[in-house]
CSV table of C-alpha atoms in Angstrom, one decimal:
chain,number,residue,atom,x,y,z
A,1,MET,CA,-155.8,76.7,101.9
A,2,ILE,CA,-159.0,76.9,103.9
A,3,HIS,CA,-157.0,77.0,107.2
A,4,THR,CA,-154.7,79.7,105.8
A,5,ALA,CA,-157.7,82.0,104.9
A,6,LEU,CA,-159.4,81.5,108.3
A,7,GLU,CA,-156.1,82.1,110.2
A,8,TYR,CA,-155.6,85.3,108.2
A,9,ILE,CA,-159.1,86.5,109.1
A,10,LYS,CA,-158.5,85.7,112.7
A,11,ASN,CA,-155.1,87.6,112.7
A,12,ILE,CA,-156.5,90.7,111.0
A,13,LEU,CA,-159.4,91.0,113.4
A,14,ASN,CA,-157.2,90.4,116.4
A,15,GLU,CA,-154.8,93.0,115.1
A,16,ARG,CA,-157.7,95.4,114.7
A,17,PHE,CA,-159.1,94.8,118.2
A,18,ASN,CA,-155.6,94.9,119.8
A,19,ASN,CA,-155.0,98.3,118.3
A,20,LYS,CA,-158.3,99.7,119.4
A,21,GLN,CA,-159.7,98.0,122.4
A,22,SER,CA,-157.7,95.3,124.0
A,23,SER,CA,-154.2,93.9,124.3
A,24,LYS,CA,-155.3,90.3,124.3
A,25,ASP,CA,-156.6,88.2,121.4
A,26,LEU,CA,-160.4,88.4,121.5
A,27,VAL,CA,-161.1,86.6,118.3
A,28,ASP,CA,-160.6,82.8,118.3
A,29,LEU,CA,-160.9,80.3,115.4
A,30,SER,CA,-162.4,77.3,117.1
A,31,ASN,CA,-165.4,75.1,117.5
A,32,ILE,CA,-167.7,76.8,120.0
A,33,PHE,CA,-168.9,73.4,121.3
A,34,ASN,CA,-167.1,70.2,122.1
A,35,MET,CA,-168.3,67.0,120.5
A,36,ASP,CA,-170.1,66.1,123.7
A,37,GLY,CA,-172.2,69.3,123.4
A,38,SER,CA,-170.4,71.2,126.2
A,39,LEU,CA,-169.1,74.7,125.6
A,40,ALA,CA,-165.4,74.8,124.6
A,41,LYS,CA,-163.5,76.2,127.6
A,42,LYS,CA,-160.9,78.3,125.9
A,43,THR,CA,-163.7,80.3,124.2
A,44,ASP,CA,-165.1,82.1,127.2
A,45,ASP,CA,-165.4,85.9,126.8
A,46,LYS,CA,-164.3,85.8,123.2
A,47,ILE,CA,-165.6,86.2,119.7
A,48,VAL,CA,-165.4,82.7,118.3
A,49,PHE,CA,-165.7,81.9,114.7
A,50,PHE,CA,-165.7,78.8,112.7
A,51,LEU,CA,-166.3,77.4,109.2
A,52,LEU,CA,-170.0,76.8,108.7
A,53,GLY,CA,-170.0,75.6,105.1
A,54,LEU,CA,-168.3,75.5,101.6
A,55,ASN,CA,-170.0,76.0,98.3
A,56,GLU,CA,-168.6,75.7,94.8
A,57,GLU,CA,-168.9,78.9,92.7
A,58,ARG,CA,-170.6,77.4,89.6
A,59,VAL,CA,-170.6,80.5,87.5
A,60,LEU,CA,-166.8,80.2,87.0
A,61,LYS,CA,-166.9,76.4,86.5
A,62,ASN,CA,-166.7,76.4,82.7
A,63,THR,CA,-163.2,77.8,82.4
A,64,GLN,CA,-160.8,76.6,79.8
A,65,ASN,CA,-158.5,73.8,80.9
A,66,ARG,CA,-156.0,74.0,78.0
A,67,THR,CA,-153.2,76.4,77.5
A,68,ILE,CA,-150.5,76.9,74.9
A,69,ALA,CA,-147.1,78.2,75.8
A,70,ALA,CA,-145.3,80.5,73.5
A,71,GLY,CA,-143.2,78.6,70.9
A,72,GLN,CA,-144.9,75.3,71.5
A,73,SER,CA,-147.0,73.3,69.0
A,74,SER,CA,-149.2,71.5,71.5
A,75,LEU,CA,-151.8,72.4,74.1
A,76,THR,CA,-151.1,71.5,77.7
A,77,LYS,CA,-154.2,70.1,79.4
A,78,LYS,CA,-154.7,70.6,83.1
A,79,GLN,CA,-157.6,70.4,85.4
A,80,ALA,CA,-159.8,73.6,85.5
A,81,PRO,CA,-159.5,75.6,88.8
A,82,LEU,CA,-162.1,74.9,91.5
A,83,TYR,CA,-163.6,78.1,92.9
A,84,LEU,CA,-165.1,77.9,96.5
A,85,ASN,CA,-167.0,80.3,98.6
A,86,PHE,CA,-167.3,79.6,102.3
A,87,GLN,CA,-169.5,80.8,105.2
A,88,ILE,CA,-168.1,81.6,108.6
A,89,MET,CA,-170.0,82.2,111.7
A,90,PHE,CA,-169.0,84.7,114.4
A,91,CYS,CA,-170.4,84.1,117.9
A,92,ALA,CA,-170.2,86.5,120.9
A,93,ASN,CA,-169.5,84.0,123.7
A,94,PHE,CA,-169.4,86.5,126.5
A,95,SER,CA,-170.5,85.8,130.1
A,96,GLU,CA,-173.6,87.4,131.5
A,97,GLY,CA,-171.8,90.4,132.9
A,98,ASN,CA,-170.0,91.0,129.6
A,99,TYR,CA,-172.9,90.5,127.3
A,100,VAL,CA,-172.9,94.2,126.1
A,101,GLU,CA,-169.2,94.0,125.5
A,102,GLY,CA,-169.7,91.0,123.2
A,103,LEU,CA,-172.3,92.9,121.2
A,104,ASN,CA,-169.8,95.8,120.9
A,105,TYR,CA,-167.3,93.4,119.4
A,106,LEU,CA,-169.8,92.0,116.9
A,107,SER,CA,-170.6,95.6,115.9
A,108,ASN,CA,-166.9,96.2,115.3
A,109,ILE,CA,-166.7,93.1,113.1
A,110,ILE,CA,-169.7,94.4,111.1
A,111,ARG,CA,-168.0,97.8,110.8
A,112,PHE,CA,-164.7,96.3,109.8
A,113,PHE,CA,-166.1,94.1,107.0
A,114,HIS,CA,-168.4,97.0,105.9
A,115,THR,CA,-165.3,99.2,105.6
A,116,TYR,CA,-163.1,96.5,104.0
A,117,PRO,CA,-165.5,94.3,102.0
A,118,LYS,CA,-162.5,93.1,99.9
A,119,ILE,CA,-159.2,92.2,101.5
A,120,ASN,CA,-156.1,91.2,99.5
A,121,PRO,CA,-153.8,89.1,101.7
A,122,PRO,CA,-150.1,89.5,101.0
A,123,ALA,CA,-148.8,86.9,98.5
A,124,GLN,CA,-146.7,84.1,100.1
A,125,LYS,CA,-144.0,83.2,97.7
A,126,GLY,CA,-143.4,79.5,97.4
A,127,LYS,CA,-146.5,78.5,99.3
A,128,GLU,CA,-148.9,76.3,97.4
A,129,ASP,CA,-151.8,77.3,99.6
A,130,SER,CA,-151.5,81.1,99.4
A,131,ILE,CA,-154.8,82.8,99.1
A,132,GLY,CA,-156.0,85.5,96.8
A,133,LYS,CA,-158.5,88.3,97.3
A,134,LEU,CA,-161.2,87.6,99.9
A,135,THR,CA,-164.6,89.3,99.7
A,136,PHE,CA,-167.0,89.5,102.6
A,137,GLU,CA,-170.8,89.6,102.4
A,138,LEU,CA,-173.1,89.6,105.4
A,139,CYS,CA,-175.7,86.8,105.2
A,140,ASN,CA,-179.3,87.5,106.2
A,141,LEU,CA,-181.1,84.6,107.8
A,142,ASP,CA,-184.7,84.6,109.1
A,143,TYR,CA,-185.5,83.1,112.5
A,144,SER,CA,-186.2,79.6,111.2
A,145,GLU,CA,-183.0,79.4,109.2
A,146,LEU,CA,-181.1,80.7,112.2
A,147,SER,CA,-182.7,78.1,114.4
A,148,ASN,CA,-181.7,75.4,111.9
A,149,VAL,CA,-178.1,76.7,111.9
A,150,TRP,CA,-177.9,76.6,115.7
A,151,SER,CA,-179.5,73.2,115.9
A,152,ALA,CA,-176.9,71.9,113.4
A,153,VAL,CA,-174.1,73.6,115.4
A,154,GLY,CA,-175.5,71.9,118.6
A,155,GLY,CA,-176.0,74.9,120.8
A,156,LYS,CA,-178.3,77.5,122.2
A,157,LEU,CA,-178.8,80.8,120.4
A,158,MET,CA,-176.2,83.4,121.1
A,159,PRO,CA,-175.5,86.7,119.4
A,160,SER,CA,-173.9,85.9,116.0
A,161,LEU,CA,-173.1,86.9,112.5
A,162,ILE,CA,-172.7,84.8,109.3
A,163,TYR,CA,-170.5,86.0,106.5
A,164,LYS,CA,-170.2,84.6,103.0
A,165,VAL,CA,-166.5,84.8,102.0
A,166,GLY,CA,-165.4,84.5,98.4
A,167,MET,CA,-163.3,83.0,97.0
A,168,LEU,CA,-160.7,80.4,97.3
A,169,VAL,CA,-159.2,79.1,94.1
A,170,PHE,CA,-157.9,75.5,94.1
A,171,GLU,CA,-155.7,75.2,91.1
A,172,ASP,CA,-153.8,72.1,89.8
A,173,THR,CA,-150.2,73.0,89.2
A,174,GLY,CA,-149.4,69.9,87.2
A,175,ARG,CA,-150.6,69.0,83.8
A,176,THR,CA,-152.7,66.0,82.9
A,177,GLY,CA,-151.8,65.6,79.2
A,178,GLU,CA,-150.9,67.2,75.9
A,179,THR,CA,-152.9,67.7,72.8
A,180,PRO,CA,-151.4,68.7,69.4
A,181,SER,CA,-152.6,72.1,68.2
A,182,ILE,CA,-154.1,72.7,64.8
A,183,GLN,CA,-151.3,74.2,62.6
A,184,SER,CA,-153.4,75.1,59.5
A,185,THR,CA,-156.9,74.9,58.2
A,186,GLU,CA,-156.2,74.0,54.6
A,187,SER,CA,-158.1,71.2,53.2
A,188,ILE,CA,-156.4,68.7,50.8
A,189,LEU,CA,-158.6,67.3,48.0
């Protein structure tokens, strides 16, 4: 499901840029650095984005995990859904001569998510990992937090944006048990 959401984001941004500025894909979903610390080769002169982190949405954690179907006398127990937000980082990995062009593309990403802060991907029938509505919120980091992020990523600072994206819902389709429902509240003495 995570990969489906990230691929969808990549595709809508490339579609947007292909319509306005370029005929080639300028947004790439990839690690920006290889495991040895070198810059990934296929990411030159592109906006590269990657998953930075996942967080559980705890506000929605206490949802009911029992349902009753019409005409049945028992409650079906299933695991409560897991709601996750995730952070993605966009980096303008443009060569020295194209630095300003990279900043322009970052500006266009900001403009896009400001214009469309909520995106409803089309439903994919029969797919277990179809995604629901995605919301985008720009994250504000101070210099020390940004330095920590770049240290963790393993690279030197480059123009970048971090967005919090909500929310993916992981829901169990099977049931884990049945509980008889209360039929009456009469007491017998």
